Short mmCIF file of C-alpha atoms in Angstrom, two decimals:
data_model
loop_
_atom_site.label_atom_id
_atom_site.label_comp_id
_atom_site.label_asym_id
_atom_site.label_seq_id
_atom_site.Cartn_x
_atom_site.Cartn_y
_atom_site.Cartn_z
CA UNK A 1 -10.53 -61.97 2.87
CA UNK A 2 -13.58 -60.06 3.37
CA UNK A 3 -11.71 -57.58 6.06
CA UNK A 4 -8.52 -57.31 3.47
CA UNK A 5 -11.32 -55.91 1.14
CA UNK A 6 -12.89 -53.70 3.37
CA UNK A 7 -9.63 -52.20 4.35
CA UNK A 8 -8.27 -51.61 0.48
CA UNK A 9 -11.38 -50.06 0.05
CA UNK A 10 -11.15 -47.54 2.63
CA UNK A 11 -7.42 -47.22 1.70
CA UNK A 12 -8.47 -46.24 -1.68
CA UNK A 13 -11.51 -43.98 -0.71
CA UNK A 14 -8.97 -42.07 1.28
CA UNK A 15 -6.47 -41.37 -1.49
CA UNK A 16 -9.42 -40.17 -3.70
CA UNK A 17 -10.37 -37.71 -0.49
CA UNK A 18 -7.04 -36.73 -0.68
CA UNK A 19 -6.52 -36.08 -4.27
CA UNK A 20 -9.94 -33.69 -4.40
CA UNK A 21 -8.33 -31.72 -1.63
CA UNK A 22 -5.26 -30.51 -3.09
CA UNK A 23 -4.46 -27.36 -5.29
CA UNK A 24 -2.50 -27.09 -8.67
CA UNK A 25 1.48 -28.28 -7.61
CA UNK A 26 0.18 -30.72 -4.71
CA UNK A 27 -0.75 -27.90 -2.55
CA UNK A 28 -2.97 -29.02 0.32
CA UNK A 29 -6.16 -27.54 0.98
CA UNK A 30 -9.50 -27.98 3.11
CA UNK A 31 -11.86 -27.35 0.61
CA UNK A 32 -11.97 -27.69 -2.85
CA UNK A 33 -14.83 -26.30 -4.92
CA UNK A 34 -15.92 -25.43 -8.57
CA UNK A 35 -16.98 -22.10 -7.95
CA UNK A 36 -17.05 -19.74 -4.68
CA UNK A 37 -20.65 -19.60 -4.39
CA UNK A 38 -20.37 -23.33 -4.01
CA UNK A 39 -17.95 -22.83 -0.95
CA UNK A 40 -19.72 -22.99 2.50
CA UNK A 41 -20.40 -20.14 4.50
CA UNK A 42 -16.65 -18.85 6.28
CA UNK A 43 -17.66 -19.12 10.15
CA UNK A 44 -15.15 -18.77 13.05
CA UNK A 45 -15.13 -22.60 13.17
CA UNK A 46 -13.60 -22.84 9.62
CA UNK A 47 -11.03 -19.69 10.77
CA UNK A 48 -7.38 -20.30 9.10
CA UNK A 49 -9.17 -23.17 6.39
CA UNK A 50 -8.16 -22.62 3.04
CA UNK A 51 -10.22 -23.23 -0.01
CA UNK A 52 -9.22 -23.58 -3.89
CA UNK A 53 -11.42 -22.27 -6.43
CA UNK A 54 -11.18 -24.24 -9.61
CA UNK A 55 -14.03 -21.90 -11.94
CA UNK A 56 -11.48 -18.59 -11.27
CA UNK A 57 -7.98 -20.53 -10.33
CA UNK A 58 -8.28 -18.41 -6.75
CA UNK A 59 -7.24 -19.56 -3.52
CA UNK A 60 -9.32 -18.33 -0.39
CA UNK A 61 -8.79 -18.46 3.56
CA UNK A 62 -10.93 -18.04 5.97
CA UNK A 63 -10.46 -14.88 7.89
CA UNK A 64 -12.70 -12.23 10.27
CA UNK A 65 -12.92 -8.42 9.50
CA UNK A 66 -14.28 -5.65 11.15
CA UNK A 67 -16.96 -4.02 10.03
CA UNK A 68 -18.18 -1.24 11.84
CA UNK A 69 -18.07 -2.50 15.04
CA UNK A 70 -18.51 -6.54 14.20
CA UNK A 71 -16.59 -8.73 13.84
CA UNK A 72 -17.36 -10.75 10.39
CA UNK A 73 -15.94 -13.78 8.84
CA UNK A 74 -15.03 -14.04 5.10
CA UNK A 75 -13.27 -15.79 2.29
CA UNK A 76 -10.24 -13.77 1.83
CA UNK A 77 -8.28 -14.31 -1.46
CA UNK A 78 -5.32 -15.19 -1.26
CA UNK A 79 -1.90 -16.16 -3.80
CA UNK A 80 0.20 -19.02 -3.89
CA UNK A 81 3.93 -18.70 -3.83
CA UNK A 82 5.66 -21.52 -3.97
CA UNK A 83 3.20 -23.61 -2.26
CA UNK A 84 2.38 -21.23 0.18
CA UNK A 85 -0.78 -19.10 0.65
CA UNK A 86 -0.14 -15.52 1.22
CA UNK A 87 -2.79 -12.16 1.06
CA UNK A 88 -3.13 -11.08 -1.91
CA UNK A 89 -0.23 -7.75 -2.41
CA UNK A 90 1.91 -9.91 0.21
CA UNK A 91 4.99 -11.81 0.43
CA UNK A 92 7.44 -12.88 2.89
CA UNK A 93 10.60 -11.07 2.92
CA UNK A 94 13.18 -12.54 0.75
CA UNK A 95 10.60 -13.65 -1.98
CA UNK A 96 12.67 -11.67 -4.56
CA UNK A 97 16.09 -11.42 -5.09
CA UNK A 98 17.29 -7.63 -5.51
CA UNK A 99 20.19 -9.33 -7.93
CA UNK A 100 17.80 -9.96 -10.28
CA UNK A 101 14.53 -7.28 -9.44
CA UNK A 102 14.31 -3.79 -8.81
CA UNK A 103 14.69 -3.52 -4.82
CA UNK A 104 13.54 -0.25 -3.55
CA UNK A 105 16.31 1.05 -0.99
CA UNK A 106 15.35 -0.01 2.74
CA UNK A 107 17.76 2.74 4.62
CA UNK A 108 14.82 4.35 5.98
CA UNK A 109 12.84 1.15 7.08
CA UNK A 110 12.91 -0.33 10.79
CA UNK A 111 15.22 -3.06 11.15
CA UNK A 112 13.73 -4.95 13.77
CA UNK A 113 10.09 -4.52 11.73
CA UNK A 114 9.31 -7.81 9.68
CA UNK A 115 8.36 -6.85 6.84
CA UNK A 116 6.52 -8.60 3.32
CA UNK A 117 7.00 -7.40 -0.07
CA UNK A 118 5.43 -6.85 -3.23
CA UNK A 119 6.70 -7.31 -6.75
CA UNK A 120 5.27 -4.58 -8.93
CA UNK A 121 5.34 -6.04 -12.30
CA UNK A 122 5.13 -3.09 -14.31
CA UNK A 123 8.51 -2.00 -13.93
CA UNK A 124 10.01 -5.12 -11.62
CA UNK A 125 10.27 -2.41 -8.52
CA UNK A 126 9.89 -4.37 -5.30
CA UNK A 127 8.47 -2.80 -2.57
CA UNK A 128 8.09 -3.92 1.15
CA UNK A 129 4.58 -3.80 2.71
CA UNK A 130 4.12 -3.82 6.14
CA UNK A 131 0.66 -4.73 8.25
CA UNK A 132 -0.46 -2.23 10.42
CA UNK A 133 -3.75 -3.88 12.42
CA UNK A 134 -5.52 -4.76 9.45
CA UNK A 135 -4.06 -2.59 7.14
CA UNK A 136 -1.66 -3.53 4.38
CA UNK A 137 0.50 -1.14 3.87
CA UNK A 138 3.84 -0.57 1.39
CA UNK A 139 6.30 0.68 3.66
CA UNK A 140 7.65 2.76 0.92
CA UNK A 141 6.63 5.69 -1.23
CA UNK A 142 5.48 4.82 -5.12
CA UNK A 143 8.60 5.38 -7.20
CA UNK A 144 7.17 4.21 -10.38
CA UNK A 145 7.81 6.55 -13.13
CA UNK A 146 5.57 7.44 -15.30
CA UNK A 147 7.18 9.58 -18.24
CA UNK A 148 5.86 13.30 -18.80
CA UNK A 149 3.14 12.37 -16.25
CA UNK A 150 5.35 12.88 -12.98
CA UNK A 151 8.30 14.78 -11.59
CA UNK A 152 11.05 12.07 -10.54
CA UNK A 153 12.81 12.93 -7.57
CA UNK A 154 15.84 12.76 -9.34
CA UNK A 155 14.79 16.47 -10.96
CA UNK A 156 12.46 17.67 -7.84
CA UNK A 157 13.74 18.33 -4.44
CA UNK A 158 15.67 15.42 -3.51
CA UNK A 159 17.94 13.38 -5.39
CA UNK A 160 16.98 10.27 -4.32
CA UNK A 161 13.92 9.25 -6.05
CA UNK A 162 13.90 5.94 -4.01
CA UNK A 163 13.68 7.35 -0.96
CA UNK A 164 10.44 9.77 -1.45
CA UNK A 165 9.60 7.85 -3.94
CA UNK A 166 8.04 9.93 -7.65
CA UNK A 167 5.67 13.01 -7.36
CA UNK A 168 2.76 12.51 -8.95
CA UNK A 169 -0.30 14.45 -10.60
CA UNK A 170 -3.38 13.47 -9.03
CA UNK A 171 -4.46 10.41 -10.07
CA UNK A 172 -4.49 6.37 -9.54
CA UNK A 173 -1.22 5.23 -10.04
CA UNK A 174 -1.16 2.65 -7.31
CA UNK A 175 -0.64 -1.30 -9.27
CA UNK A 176 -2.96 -3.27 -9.50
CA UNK A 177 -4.59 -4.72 -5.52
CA UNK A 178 -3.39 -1.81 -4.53
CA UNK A 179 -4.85 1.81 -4.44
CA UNK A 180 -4.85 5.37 -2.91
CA UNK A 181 -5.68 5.54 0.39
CA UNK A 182 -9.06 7.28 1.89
CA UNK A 183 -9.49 9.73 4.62
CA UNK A 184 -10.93 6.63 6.41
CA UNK A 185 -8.35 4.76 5.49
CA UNK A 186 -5.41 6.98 7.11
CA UNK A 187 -7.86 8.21 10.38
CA UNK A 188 -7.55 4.09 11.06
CA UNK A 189 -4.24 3.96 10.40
CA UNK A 190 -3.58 7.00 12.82
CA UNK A 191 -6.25 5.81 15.70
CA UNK A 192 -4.71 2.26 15.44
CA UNK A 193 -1.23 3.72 16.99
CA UNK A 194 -2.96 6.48 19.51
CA UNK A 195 -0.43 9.12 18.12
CA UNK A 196 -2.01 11.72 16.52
CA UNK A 197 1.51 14.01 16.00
CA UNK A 198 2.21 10.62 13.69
CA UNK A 199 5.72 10.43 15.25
CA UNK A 200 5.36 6.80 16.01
CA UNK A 201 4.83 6.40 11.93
CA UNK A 202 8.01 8.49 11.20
CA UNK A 203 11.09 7.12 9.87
CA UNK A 204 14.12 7.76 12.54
CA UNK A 205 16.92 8.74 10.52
CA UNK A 206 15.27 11.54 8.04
CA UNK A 207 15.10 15.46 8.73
CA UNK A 208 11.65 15.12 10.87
CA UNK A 209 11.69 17.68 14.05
CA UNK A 210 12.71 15.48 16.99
CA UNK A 211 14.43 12.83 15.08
CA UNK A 212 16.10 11.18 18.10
CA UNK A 213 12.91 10.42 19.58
CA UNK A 214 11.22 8.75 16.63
CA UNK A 215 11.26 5.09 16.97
CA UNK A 216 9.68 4.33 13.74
CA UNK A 217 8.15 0.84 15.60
CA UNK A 218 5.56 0.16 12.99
CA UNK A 219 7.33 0.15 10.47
CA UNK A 220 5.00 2.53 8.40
CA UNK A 221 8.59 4.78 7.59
CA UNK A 222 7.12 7.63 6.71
CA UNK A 223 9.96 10.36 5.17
CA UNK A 224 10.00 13.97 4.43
CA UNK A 225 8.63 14.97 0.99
CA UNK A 226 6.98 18.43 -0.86
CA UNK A 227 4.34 19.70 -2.10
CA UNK A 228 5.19 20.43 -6.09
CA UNK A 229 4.03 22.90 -8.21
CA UNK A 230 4.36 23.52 -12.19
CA UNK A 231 4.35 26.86 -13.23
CA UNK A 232 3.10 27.74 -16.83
CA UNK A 233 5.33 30.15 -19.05
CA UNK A 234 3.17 32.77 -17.96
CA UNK A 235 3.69 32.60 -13.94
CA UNK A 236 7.48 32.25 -14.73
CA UNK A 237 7.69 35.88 -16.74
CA UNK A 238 5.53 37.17 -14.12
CA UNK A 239 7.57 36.25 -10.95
CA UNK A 240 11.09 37.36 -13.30
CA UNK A 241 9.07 40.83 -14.29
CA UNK A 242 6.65 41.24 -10.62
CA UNK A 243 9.57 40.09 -8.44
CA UNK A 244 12.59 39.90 -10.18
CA UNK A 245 13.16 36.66 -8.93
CA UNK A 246 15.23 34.25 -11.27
CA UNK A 247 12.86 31.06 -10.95
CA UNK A 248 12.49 27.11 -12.44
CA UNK A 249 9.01 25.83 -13.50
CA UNK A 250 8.87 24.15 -10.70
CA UNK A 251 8.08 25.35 -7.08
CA UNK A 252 8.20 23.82 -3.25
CA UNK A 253 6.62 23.86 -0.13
CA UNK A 254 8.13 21.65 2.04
CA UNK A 255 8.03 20.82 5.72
CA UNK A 256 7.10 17.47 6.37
CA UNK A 257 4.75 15.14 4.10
CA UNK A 258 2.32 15.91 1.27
CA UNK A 259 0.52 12.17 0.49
CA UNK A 260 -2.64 11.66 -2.24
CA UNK A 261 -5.64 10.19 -0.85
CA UNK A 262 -8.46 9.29 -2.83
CA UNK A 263 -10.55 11.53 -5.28
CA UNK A 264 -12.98 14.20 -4.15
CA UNK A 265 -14.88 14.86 -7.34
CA UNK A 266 -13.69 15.29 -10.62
CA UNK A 267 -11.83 17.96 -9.71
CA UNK A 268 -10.82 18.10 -6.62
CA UNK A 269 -8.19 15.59 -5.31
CA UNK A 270 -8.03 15.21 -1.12
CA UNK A 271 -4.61 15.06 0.02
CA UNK A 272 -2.80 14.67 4.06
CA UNK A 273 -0.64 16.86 5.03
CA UNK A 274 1.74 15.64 7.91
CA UNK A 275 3.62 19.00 9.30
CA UNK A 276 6.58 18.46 10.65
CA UNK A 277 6.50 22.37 12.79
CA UNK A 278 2.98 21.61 13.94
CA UNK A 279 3.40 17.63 15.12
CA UNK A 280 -0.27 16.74 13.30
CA UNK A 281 -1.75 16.18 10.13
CA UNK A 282 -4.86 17.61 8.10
CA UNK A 283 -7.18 16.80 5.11
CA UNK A 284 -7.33 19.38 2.21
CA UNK A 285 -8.54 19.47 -1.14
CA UNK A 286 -6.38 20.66 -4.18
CA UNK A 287 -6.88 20.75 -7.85
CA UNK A 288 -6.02 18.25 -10.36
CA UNK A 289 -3.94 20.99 -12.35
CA UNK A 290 -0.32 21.23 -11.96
CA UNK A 291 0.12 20.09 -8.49
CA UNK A 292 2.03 17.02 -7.19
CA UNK A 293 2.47 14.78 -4.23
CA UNK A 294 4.43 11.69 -3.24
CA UNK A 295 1.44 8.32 -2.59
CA UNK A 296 1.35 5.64 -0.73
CA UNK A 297 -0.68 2.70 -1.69
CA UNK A 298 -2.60 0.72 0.33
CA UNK A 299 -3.67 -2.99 -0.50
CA UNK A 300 -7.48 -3.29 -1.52
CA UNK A 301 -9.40 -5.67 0.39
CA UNK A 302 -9.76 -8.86 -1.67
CA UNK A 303 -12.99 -10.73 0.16
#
C-alpha cells in the first residue's frame, strides 16, 4: 500500500511538472518563468531550449550571436504560430493564404530558395523573408503605399509596383520588427556571399547586365529600380524655357538599384547604390528633399 502511494505521488508530482512547463494552447516548453530576468542565464548547454514569459506573454529560445568576433548566447524572442515557435518577422512558407491576404508577386524569387514570410498587418501585404547567415531579410522590395508620401510604381518607372516595390522619401517606413538597413548591415550581407559585383544577390530573370549568369542562389532577389526625383514648378518652367525640353515632375536615373539605408543626420539620408555598368555598389549621402528610393527592410534583432 505504502509503494501504491509512493508511486501516485510521483505520478501526480509529474503532471504538476508538466502543467508549469507548457505555454498558452498546450504548447510545450523548457522553462517557464514570471519575468525574463527570472530566466537563467542562455549558455550553449541550454542551445535550442525555449522559455515562456508569463509578465510580457513572450516566448524566448535560446540561440548564439556574433558579436564582434564572439560568439554569445542569448534569449531570442520568438512568436508562436500555431503552436510553433518561430523568430520574430518569420514564418514558414504557406502560413498565409494569398486567397485571402495580399501576396506580393514571387516571379522574381528563386524557386529552389526556401523561403519564410511575413504578414504586414498594416495593409495585409505578405512578404517573403529569406535568411542570409544571420540576417533576416524580406526577399522583396517594400510596396506599402503610403498616400502623398511616395511615388507608386504604378506612376514611376515601372508599372509593376510589386515587383520594385513603392519609392519612398527618406524615412522609416519599414513595419514594425523590421527596419532600414545600415551600412553595416549591407557590408555583412555582401562579405557573407564573397561577391562584391552583388551578382550572386541578383534576381535572374530582370534587365541586370549578364542576366544569364545570375543564379540568384540566396535568394536575396534583388531587381532593377531608380533613383526618383520631384521637380518643383519652378525646375519644370526652367528645363521647358533653358532647354526646351517638354518634361513631367518627375525625373530618373536608372541603371541598376537605388536602396535607403539608415539615417545620416537629420538631413542627410545614406543610400546603396548597386550599378549595374560598373558590377559594384557604393554608399552616398542624399537629402531628405524630393528624392526617392525603393527599401528593403531588414528584421531587428529581438534578444
Amino acid at each position: 500500500m505504502l509503494t501504491l502511494l509512493a508511486v501516485l505521488s510521483f505520478s501526480l508530482s509529474a503532471c504538476g511538472d508538466d502543467s508549469s512547463l507548457s505555454g498558452p494552447g498546450g504548447t510545450s516548453v523548457d522553462h517557464r518563468v514570471a519575468a525574463i530576468d527570472s530566466l537563467e542565464d542562455c549558455t550553449q548547454e541550454l542551445e535550442n531550449e525555449r522559455a515562456y514569459i508569463e509578465e510580457d506573454s513572450t516566448w524566448r529560445v535560446c540561440l548564439s550571436y556574433k558579436a564582434d568576433t564572439l560568439i554569445k548566447w542569448t534569449w531570442k524572442r520568438h512568436v508562436n504560430i500555431n503552436g510553433e515557435l518561430y523568430p520574430v518577422g518569420y514564418a514558414p512558407a504557406g502560413t498565409y493564404d494569398c486567397n485571402i491576404y495580399n501576396c506580393v508577386t514571387t516571379e522574381y524569387l528563386n524557386p529552389n530558395v526556401t523561403y519564410g514570410e511575413y504578414l504586414d498587418t498594416r495593409d495585409n501585404k505578405v512578404y517573403k523573408t529569406v535568411y542570409i547567415g544571420d540576417q533576416l531579410w524580406m526577399a522583396q522590395n517594400l510596396a506599402y503605399t503610403m498616400g502623398n508620401d511616395s511615388l507608386t510604381g504604378a506612376n514611376s518607372y515601372d508599372s509593376d509596383s510589386t515587383k520594385k516595390g513603392y519609392y519612398y522619401q527618406a524615412s522609416y517606413n519599414c513595419p514594425a520588427g523590421w527596419t532600414n538597413p545600415t551600412r553595416d548591415d549591407f557590408t555583412e550581407l555582401v562579405q557573407f556571399t564573397g561577391d562584391t559585383t552583388l551578382n550572386v544577390l541578383k534576381t535572374a530573370n530582370d534587365g541586370w547586365n549578364h542576366s544569364e549568369n545570375l543564379t540568384n542562389p540566396y535568394g536575396f532577389s534583388l531587381v532593377e529600380t531608380c533613383d526618383m526625383t520631384y521637380l518643383t514648378d519652378a525646375q519644370v518652367e526652367e528645363f521647358r524655357r533653358d532647354w526646351g525640353l517638354s518634361t513631367s515632375q518627375w525625373t530618373a536615373t536608372c541603371g541598376g538599384t537605388y536602396l535607403w539605408l539608415e539615417s545620416h543626420n537629420s538631413y542627410y539620408w545614406w543610400y546603396v547604390e548597386v550599378s549595374n555598368r560598373d558590377l559594384n555598389y557604393e554608399y552616398y549621402t542624399d537629402v531628405n528633399k524630393k528624392k526617392y528610393k525603393t527599401l528593403r527592410c531588414i528584421a531587428l534583432n529581438y534578444y
